[in-house]
CSV table of C-alpha atoms in Angstrom, one decimal:
chain,number,residue,atom,x,y,z
A,1,MET,CA,-50.3,-23.0,-23.2
A,2,ALA,CA,-46.9,-22.6,-21.5
A,3,ARG,CA,-46.0,-19.3,-19.7
A,4,THR,CA,-42.5,-18.1,-19.2
A,5,GLU,CA,-43.1,-15.7,-16.2
A,6,GLY,CA,-45.9,-17.3,-14.3
A,7,CYS,CA,-48.9,-15.1,-14.4
A,8,ALA,CA,-47.8,-12.8,-17.2
A,9,MET,CA,-44.6,-12.0,-19.0
A,10,LEU,CA,-42.8,-8.9,-17.8
A,11,SER,CA,-43.7,-6.0,-20.1
A,12,ARG,CA,-40.1,-5.3,-20.8
A,13,VAL,CA,-39.7,-8.7,-22.3
A,14,ALA,CA,-43.0,-8.8,-24.1
A,15,GLU,CA,-42.5,-5.4,-25.7
A,16,ASN,CA,-39.0,-6.3,-26.8
A,17,LEU,CA,-40.1,-9.6,-28.4
A,18,TYR,CA,-42.9,-7.7,-30.1
A,19,TRP,CA,-40.4,-5.2,-31.6
A,20,LEU,CA,-38.0,-7.9,-32.5
A,21,GLY,CA,-40.8,-9.4,-34.7
A,22,ARG,CA,-41.5,-5.9,-36.2
A,23,TYR,CA,-37.9,-5.0,-36.9
A,24,LEU,CA,-37.1,-8.3,-38.6
A,25,GLU,CA,-40.3,-8.2,-40.7
A,26,ARG,CA,-39.6,-4.6,-41.7
A,27,ALA,CA,-36.0,-5.3,-42.8
A,28,GLU,CA,-37.0,-8.4,-44.7
A,29,ASN,CA,-39.8,-6.5,-46.5
A,30,MET,CA,-37.4,-3.6,-47.4
A,31,ALA,CA,-34.8,-6.1,-48.7
A,32,ARG,CA,-37.3,-7.8,-50.9
A,33,MET,CA,-38.7,-4.5,-52.2
A,34,ALA,CA,-35.2,-3.2,-53.1
A,35,HIS,CA,-34.3,-6.6,-54.6
A,36,VAL,CA,-37.4,-6.5,-56.9
A,37,GLU,CA,-36.8,-2.8,-57.7
A,38,TYR,CA,-33.3,-3.5,-59.0
A,39,LEU,CA,-34.5,-6.5,-61.0
A,40,THR,CA,-37.4,-4.6,-62.6
A,41,SER,CA,-35.1,-1.6,-63.4
A,42,VAL,CA,-32.8,-4.0,-65.2
A,43,GLU,CA,-35.7,-5.5,-67.1
A,44,GLY,CA,-36.6,-2.0,-68.3
A,45,GLY,CA,-40.2,-1.3,-67.2
A,46,GLY,CA,-40.1,2.5,-67.7
A,47,GLY,CA,-36.7,3.9,-68.2
A,48,PRO,CA,-34.4,5.9,-65.8
A,49,GLU,CA,-37.1,8.5,-64.8
A,50,GLN,CA,-39.5,5.7,-63.9
A,51,SER,CA,-36.9,3.9,-62.0
A,52,GLY,CA,-36.0,7.0,-60.0
A,53,SER,CA,-39.7,7.7,-59.1
A,54,THR,CA,-40.0,4.1,-58.0
A,55,TRP,CA,-37.1,4.4,-55.6
A,56,ASP,CA,-38.7,7.6,-54.3
A,57,ALA,CA,-41.9,5.7,-53.8
A,58,LEU,CA,-40.1,2.9,-51.8
A,59,ILE,CA,-38.5,5.6,-49.6
A,60,ALA,CA,-42.0,7.0,-49.0
A,61,ALA,CA,-43.3,3.5,-48.2
A,62,SER,CA,-40.5,3.0,-45.6
A,63,GLY,CA,-41.6,6.2,-43.9
A,64,ALA,CA,-38.2,7.9,-44.5
A,65,ARG,CA,-39.1,10.6,-47.0
A,66,GLN,CA,-38.2,13.6,-44.8
A,67,ALA,CA,-35.0,11.9,-43.6
A,68,TYR,CA,-34.1,11.4,-47.3
A,69,PHE,CA,-34.7,15.1,-48.2
A,70,THR,CA,-32.4,16.1,-45.3
A,71,ALA,CA,-29.7,13.6,-46.4
A,72,ARG,CA,-29.9,14.9,-50.0
A,73,GLU,CA,-29.4,18.5,-48.8
A,74,ALA,CA,-26.2,17.5,-47.2
A,75,GLU,CA,-25.1,15.1,-50.0
A,76,PRO,CA,-26.9,15.9,-53.3
A,77,GLU,CA,-25.5,12.9,-55.1
A,78,ARG,CA,-26.6,10.5,-52.5
A,79,ALA,CA,-28.1,7.4,-54.2
A,80,PRO,CA,-31.6,6.5,-52.9
A,81,ALA,CA,-30.7,2.8,-52.9
A,82,ASP,CA,-27.7,3.5,-50.6
A,83,PHE,CA,-29.9,5.5,-48.3
A,84,LEU,CA,-32.6,2.8,-48.2
A,85,VAL,CA,-30.3,-0.2,-47.6
A,86,LEU,CA,-27.2,1.0,-45.7
A,87,GLY,CA,-27.9,4.6,-44.5
A,88,TRP,CA,-27.1,5.0,-40.8
A,89,ASP,CA,-28.7,8.4,-41.1
A,90,ASN,CA,-31.9,6.7,-42.1
A,91,PRO,CA,-33.5,5.0,-39.0
A,92,ASN,CA,-35.6,2.9,-41.3
A,93,SER,CA,-32.8,1.7,-43.6
A,94,ILE,CA,-32.3,-2.1,-43.7
A,95,ARG,CA,-29.0,-1.8,-41.8
A,96,SER,CA,-30.4,0.5,-39.1
A,97,THR,CA,-33.5,-1.7,-38.6
A,98,LEU,CA,-31.4,-4.8,-38.3
A,99,ALA,CA,-29.1,-3.1,-35.8
A,100,GLN,CA,-32.2,-2.2,-33.7
A,101,ALA,CA,-33.4,-5.9,-34.0
A,102,ARG,CA,-30.0,-7.1,-32.7
A,103,ASN,CA,-30.1,-4.6,-29.8
A,104,VAL,CA,-33.6,-5.7,-28.8
A,105,ALA,CA,-32.6,-9.4,-29.1
A,106,ARG,CA,-29.7,-8.8,-26.8
A,107,THR,CA,-31.9,-7.4,-24.1
A,108,VAL,CA,-34.1,-10.6,-24.2
A,109,ARG,CA,-31.2,-13.0,-24.8
A,110,GLY,CA,-32.8,-15.6,-22.5
A,111,HIS,CA,-36.0,-15.7,-24.6
A,112,VAL,CA,-34.4,-16.4,-27.9
A,113,SER,CA,-32.4,-19.5,-28.8
A,114,ARG,CA,-28.6,-19.5,-29.3
A,115,GLU,CA,-29.1,-20.3,-32.9
A,116,VAL,CA,-31.4,-17.3,-33.5
A,117,TRP,CA,-29.0,-14.9,-31.7
A,118,GLU,CA,-25.9,-16.2,-33.5
A,119,GLU,CA,-27.6,-15.9,-37.0
A,120,LEU,CA,-28.9,-12.4,-36.2
A,121,ASN,CA,-25.5,-11.3,-34.9
A,122,GLN,CA,-23.7,-12.6,-38.0
A,123,LEU,CA,-26.1,-10.7,-40.2
A,124,HIS,CA,-25.5,-7.5,-38.2
A,125,LEU,CA,-21.7,-8.0,-38.6
A,126,TYR,CA,-22.1,-8.7,-42.3
A,127,LEU,CA,-23.8,-5.4,-42.9
A,128,SER,CA,-21.6,-3.4,-40.5
A,129,ARG,CA,-18.6,-4.2,-42.7
A,130,ARG,CA,-20.3,-2.5,-45.6
A,131,GLU,CA,-19.1,1.1,-46.1
A,132,THR,CA,-21.0,2.1,-49.3
A,133,LEU,CA,-23.4,0.4,-51.7
A,134,VAL,CA,-22.2,-0.3,-55.3
A,135,GLU,CA,-25.3,-0.5,-57.5
A,136,SER,CA,-24.0,-3.6,-59.2
A,137,ASP,CA,-24.0,-5.3,-55.8
A,138,LEU,CA,-27.5,-4.3,-54.9
A,139,PHE,CA,-29.3,-7.4,-56.2
A,140,ASP,CA,-26.9,-9.9,-54.6
A,141,LEU,CA,-26.7,-7.9,-51.3
A,142,CYS,CA,-30.5,-7.6,-50.9
A,143,GLY,CA,-31.0,-11.3,-51.9
A,144,GLU,CA,-28.4,-12.3,-49.2
A,145,ILE,CA,-30.1,-10.1,-46.5
A,146,LYS,CA,-33.5,-11.6,-47.4
A,147,ARG,CA,-32.3,-15.2,-47.2
A,148,ARG,CA,-30.5,-14.6,-43.9
A,149,ILE,CA,-33.6,-13.0,-42.3
A,150,GLU,CA,-35.7,-15.9,-43.5
A,151,THR,CA,-33.2,-18.2,-41.9
A,152,VAL,CA,-33.7,-16.3,-38.6
A,153,PHE,CA,-37.4,-16.7,-38.9
A,154,GLY,CA,-37.0,-20.4,-39.6
A,155,LEU,CA,-34.7,-20.8,-36.6
A,156,TYR,CA,-37.1,-19.0,-34.4
A,157,ASP,CA,-39.9,-21.2,-35.5
A,158,ASN,CA,-37.9,-24.4,-34.9
A,159,THR,CA,-35.9,-23.6,-31.7
A,160,VAL,CA,-38.0,-21.3,-29.5
A,161,LEU,CA,-40.7,-22.4,-27.1
A,162,PHE,CA,-44.3,-22.2,-28.0
A,163,ASP,CA,-45.0,-19.7,-25.2
A,164,GLU,CA,-46.2,-16.2,-24.6
A,165,GLY,CA,-43.0,-14.7,-25.9
A,166,ARG,CA,-43.5,-16.4,-29.3
A,167,ASP,CA,-47.0,-14.9,-29.5
A,168,TRP,CA,-45.7,-11.4,-28.8
A,169,PHE,CA,-43.1,-11.9,-31.5
A,170,ARG,CA,-45.8,-13.0,-33.9
A,171,CYS,CA,-48.0,-10.1,-33.0
A,172,GLY,CA,-45.2,-7.7,-34.0
A,173,LEU,CA,-44.5,-9.6,-37.1
A,174,TYR,CA,-48.1,-9.7,-38.4
A,175,LEU,CA,-48.8,-6.1,-37.5
A,176,GLU,CA,-45.7,-5.0,-39.4
A,177,ARG,CA,-46.5,-7.2,-42.3
A,178,ALA,CA,-50.0,-5.8,-42.7
A,179,ASP,CA,-48.7,-2.3,-42.4
A,180,MET,CA,-46.0,-2.9,-45.0
A,181,THR,CA,-48.4,-4.5,-47.4
A,182,THR,CA,-50.5,-1.4,-47.4
A,183,ARG,CA,-47.4,0.7,-48.0
A,184,VAL,CA,-46.3,-1.5,-50.9
A,185,LEU,CA,-49.7,-1.3,-52.4
A,186,ASP,CA,-49.8,2.4,-51.9
A,187,THR,CA,-46.6,2.9,-53.9
A,188,LYS,CA,-48.7,2.4,-57.1
A,189,TYR,CA,-50.7,5.5,-56.1
A,190,HIS,CA,-47.4,7.5,-56.1
A,191,LEU,CA,-46.2,6.2,-59.5
A,192,LEU,CA,-48.2,8.6,-61.6
A,193,LEU,CA,-48.5,7.5,-65.2
A,194,PRO,CA,-47.7,10.2,-67.8
A,195,GLU,CA,-50.9,9.5,-69.7
A,196,ALA,CA,-54.2,8.3,-68.4
A,197,SER,CA,-54.4,6.1,-71.5
A,198,GLU,CA,-51.6,4.0,-70.2
A,199,VAL,CA,-53.7,2.5,-67.4
A,200,GLY,CA,-54.1,-1.1,-68.3
A,201,GLY,CA,-51.2,-0.9,-70.8
A,202,PRO,CA,-47.8,-2.6,-70.6
A,203,LEU,CA,-46.3,-0.1,-68.1
A,204,ASP,CA,-49.3,-0.4,-65.9
A,205,ARG,CA,-49.2,-4.2,-65.9
A,206,PHE,CA,-45.4,-4.1,-65.4
A,207,GLN,CA,-45.9,-2.0,-62.2
A,208,TRP,CA,-48.6,-4.2,-60.8
A,209,THR,CA,-46.5,-7.2,-61.5
A,210,ALA,CA,-43.6,-5.6,-59.6
A,211,ILE,CA,-45.8,-4.9,-56.6
A,212,LEU,CA,-46.9,-8.6,-56.5
A,213,LYS,CA,-43.2,-9.7,-56.7
A,214,SER,CA,-42.3,-7.2,-53.9
A,215,VAL,CA,-44.6,-9.1,-51.5
A,216,SER,CA,-43.7,-12.5,-52.9
A,217,ALA,CA,-47.2,-12.8,-54.3
A,218,TRP,CA,-46.6,-13.3,-58.0
A,219,GLU,CA,-46.7,-17.1,-58.2
A,220,ALA,CA,-49.7,-17.2,-55.8
A,221,PHE,CA,-51.5,-14.7,-57.9
A,222,ARG,CA,-51.0,-16.6,-61.2
A,223,LYS,CA,-52.2,-19.8,-59.5
A,224,THR,CA,-55.4,-18.3,-58.2
A,225,ASP,CA,-56.2,-15.7,-61.0
A,226,ILE,CA,-55.7,-16.7,-64.6
A,227,ALA,CA,-57.2,-13.5,-65.9
A,228,GLU,CA,-55.1,-10.6,-67.1
A,229,ILE,CA,-53.4,-8.7,-64.3
A,230,SER,CA,-55.1,-5.5,-63.2
A,231,GLY,CA,-55.1,-3.1,-60.3
A,232,ARG,CA,-58.4,-4.4,-59.1
A,233,ARG,CA,-57.3,-8.0,-59.0
A,234,VAL,CA,-53.9,-7.3,-57.3
A,235,ALA,CA,-55.6,-5.1,-54.7
A,236,GLY,CA,-58.2,-7.7,-54.1
A,237,MET,CA,-55.6,-10.4,-53.4
A,238,LEU,CA,-53.4,-8.2,-51.2
A,239,LEU,CA,-56.3,-6.9,-49.2
A,240,PHE,CA,-58.8,-9.7,-48.9
A,241,ARG,CA,-57.3,-13.1,-49.9
A,242,PRO,CA,-57.9,-15.1,-46.7
A,243,ASP,CA,-55.4,-17.9,-47.6
A,244,PHE,CA,-52.5,-15.7,-48.7
A,245,PRO,CA,-50.1,-15.1,-45.8
A,246,ARG,CA,-49.3,-11.5,-46.7
A,247,SER,CA,-52.8,-10.2,-47.3
A,248,ILE,CA,-54.3,-7.7,-44.9
A,249,LEU,CA,-57.1,-10.0,-43.9
A,250,PHE,CA,-54.8,-12.9,-43.3
A,251,CYS,CA,-52.4,-10.8,-41.2
A,252,THR,CA,-55.3,-9.3,-39.2
A,253,ARG,CA,-56.7,-12.7,-38.3
A,254,ALA,CA,-53.3,-14.1,-37.4
A,255,LEU,CA,-52.6,-11.0,-35.3
A,256,LEU,CA,-55.9,-11.5,-33.4
A,257,ARG,CA,-55.1,-15.1,-32.7
A,258,HIS,CA,-51.6,-14.5,-31.4
A,259,TYR,CA,-52.8,-11.4,-29.4
A,260,ARG,CA,-55.4,-13.5,-27.6
A,261,ASN,CA,-52.9,-16.2,-26.9
A,262,ALA,CA,-50.4,-13.7,-25.6
A,263,THR,CA,-52.9,-12.0,-23.2
A,264,VAL,CA,-54.7,-15.1,-21.9
A,265,ASP,CA,-53.3,-14.4,-18.4
A,266,THR,CA,-53.6,-10.6,-18.7
A,267,PRO,CA,-56.5,-8.8,-16.9
A,268,ARG,CA,-59.3,-8.2,-19.3
A,269,ALA,CA,-59.4,-4.5,-18.5
A,270,GLN,CA,-55.9,-4.1,-20.0
A,271,CYS,CA,-56.1,-6.3,-23.1
A,272,VAL,CA,-59.6,-5.4,-24.2
A,273,HIS,CA,-58.5,-2.1,-25.8
A,274,ALA,CA,-56.2,-3.4,-28.5
A,275,GLU,CA,-58.4,-6.5,-29.0
A,276,ARG,CA,-61.4,-4.4,-29.7
A,277,GLU,CA,-59.4,-2.5,-32.4
A,278,ILE,CA,-58.3,-5.8,-34.0
A,279,VAL,CA,-61.7,-7.4,-34.0
A,280,LEU,CA,-63.4,-4.3,-35.5
A,281,LEU,CA,-60.8,-4.2,-38.2
A,282,GLU,CA,-61.2,-7.9,-39.0
A,283,MET,CA,-65.0,-7.5,-39.2
A,284,ASP,CA,-64.7,-4.5,-41.5
A,285,LEU,CA,-62.3,-6.3,-43.8
A,286,ALA,CA,-64.5,-9.4,-44.0
A,287,ALA,CA,-67.5,-7.3,-45.0
A,288,LEU,CA,-65.8,-5.3,-47.7
A,289,THR,CA,-65.2,-6.0,-51.4
A,290,VAL,CA,-62.4,-4.6,-53.6
A,291,GLU,CA,-65.0,-2.9,-55.7
A,292,GLU,CA,-66.2,-0.9,-52.7
A,293,VAL,CA,-62.7,0.0,-51.8
A,294,ILE,CA,-61.8,1.3,-55.2
A,295,ALA,CA,-65.0,3.2,-55.5
A,296,GLY,CA,-64.2,5.0,-52.2
A,297,GLY,CA,-60.6,5.5,-53.2
A,298,LEU,CA,-57.8,3.0,-52.7
A,299,HIS,CA,-55.3,5.5,-51.4
A,300,GLU,CA,-57.7,6.8,-48.8
A,301,PHE,CA,-58.6,3.3,-47.7
A,302,LEU,CA,-54.9,2.4,-47.3
A,303,ASP,CA,-54.3,5.5,-45.3
A,304,GLY,CA,-57.2,4.6,-43.1
A,305,LEU,CA,-55.7,1.1,-42.5
A,306,GLN,CA,-52.4,2.6,-41.5
A,307,THR,CA,-54.1,4.8,-39.0
A,308,ARG,CA,-55.9,1.7,-37.6
A,309,PHE,CA,-52.7,-0.2,-37.3
A,310,GLY,CA,-51.2,2.7,-35.4
A,311,ALA,CA,-54.2,2.6,-33.1
A,312,ILE,CA,-53.6,-1.1,-32.4
A,313,ASP,CA,-50.0,-0.5,-31.7
A,314,HIS,CA,-50.8,2.4,-29.4
A,315,ALA,CA,-53.4,0.5,-27.4
A,316,THR,CA,-51.0,-2.5,-27.0
A,317,THR,CA,-48.2,-0.2,-25.8
A,318,GLU,CA,-50.3,1.9,-23.4
A,319,HIS,CA,-52.6,-0.8,-21.9
A,320,ILE,CA,-50.3,-3.9,-22.0
A,321,PHE,CA,-46.6,-3.0,-22.1
A,322,ARG,CA,-47.0,0.1,-19.9
A,323,ALA,CA,-49.5,-1.5,-17.5
A,324,LEU,CA,-47.8,-4.9,-16.8
A,325,PRO,CA,-45.1,-5.3,-14.2
A,326,ASP,CA,-41.8,-3.6,-15.2
A,327,GLY,CA,-43.6,-1.3,-17.6
A,328,ALA,CA,-40.8,1.2,-18.1
A,329,SER,CA,-39.4,-0.3,-21.3
A,330,ALA,CA,-39.0,2.2,-24.2
A,331,VAL,CA,-38.3,0.6,-27.6
A,332,PRO,CA,-37.9,3.1,-30.5
A,333,ALA,CA,-40.4,2.6,-33.4
């Protein structure tokens, strides 16, 4: 496998490529979720109150709940969609995340192709010109953001060397994707139904369908499971389906593969910490069933996964990025 810095890539470069993958994946996920939320609200799954609670759940999934409360105190009429998509005061908004992706890409300009840089820069400029978000524009705007980020991913795949930098980019992408899938799945926990009798009813099925669509899993689900949609079947697919590219199991296995590729020239004492965390997670996921997860509590299980993803990120940062040459880089999460 080709190496870009001889023995091992400089930690500054490796970490920035890792975060470039994370930021792009995060922004693409948020754009898709907002895109689906607007579509489902138009289709009328649960009325205005249900739509409002769904936006609140998406903000919680993005990790920006406290920032949103602060923003609403200063501006009570602030629309949640504007905060989630364009809010400069929200570090996890789509615009803020893509600005961070552009800044990171600029620092490693020699490790991304001209085509990737130009497309990412154009996307940044496209969003920078937006002052406010008009609700009627939300569907088209999020669809455009999603398509442009997918273009960046396609250009990266087709114009960047298959080297250590690509593996770090993929490590960030798959860790972020796994984390975001747990957060999307956990939004169902926050959407409390008014009556227990509605579980399994039209509103319940509508919400689970929206969750599948928000991770681009609806068509794959219908092709692999012809039975009626239910929380157990959706959770089973998003957690354990080994051939679905957004399931937790698939992402964990892809993360392990790219991590091992990226650290092949790294001293074992440094790379063993994060690798151990990933291997143990993969073994636990492979041994579990969705019935066991539900019996123990889906929300609690997802919380546990998010903690483990954090441990993987921490071990990678402390034992790889901070330990390799030039280990002074600091990229905000």
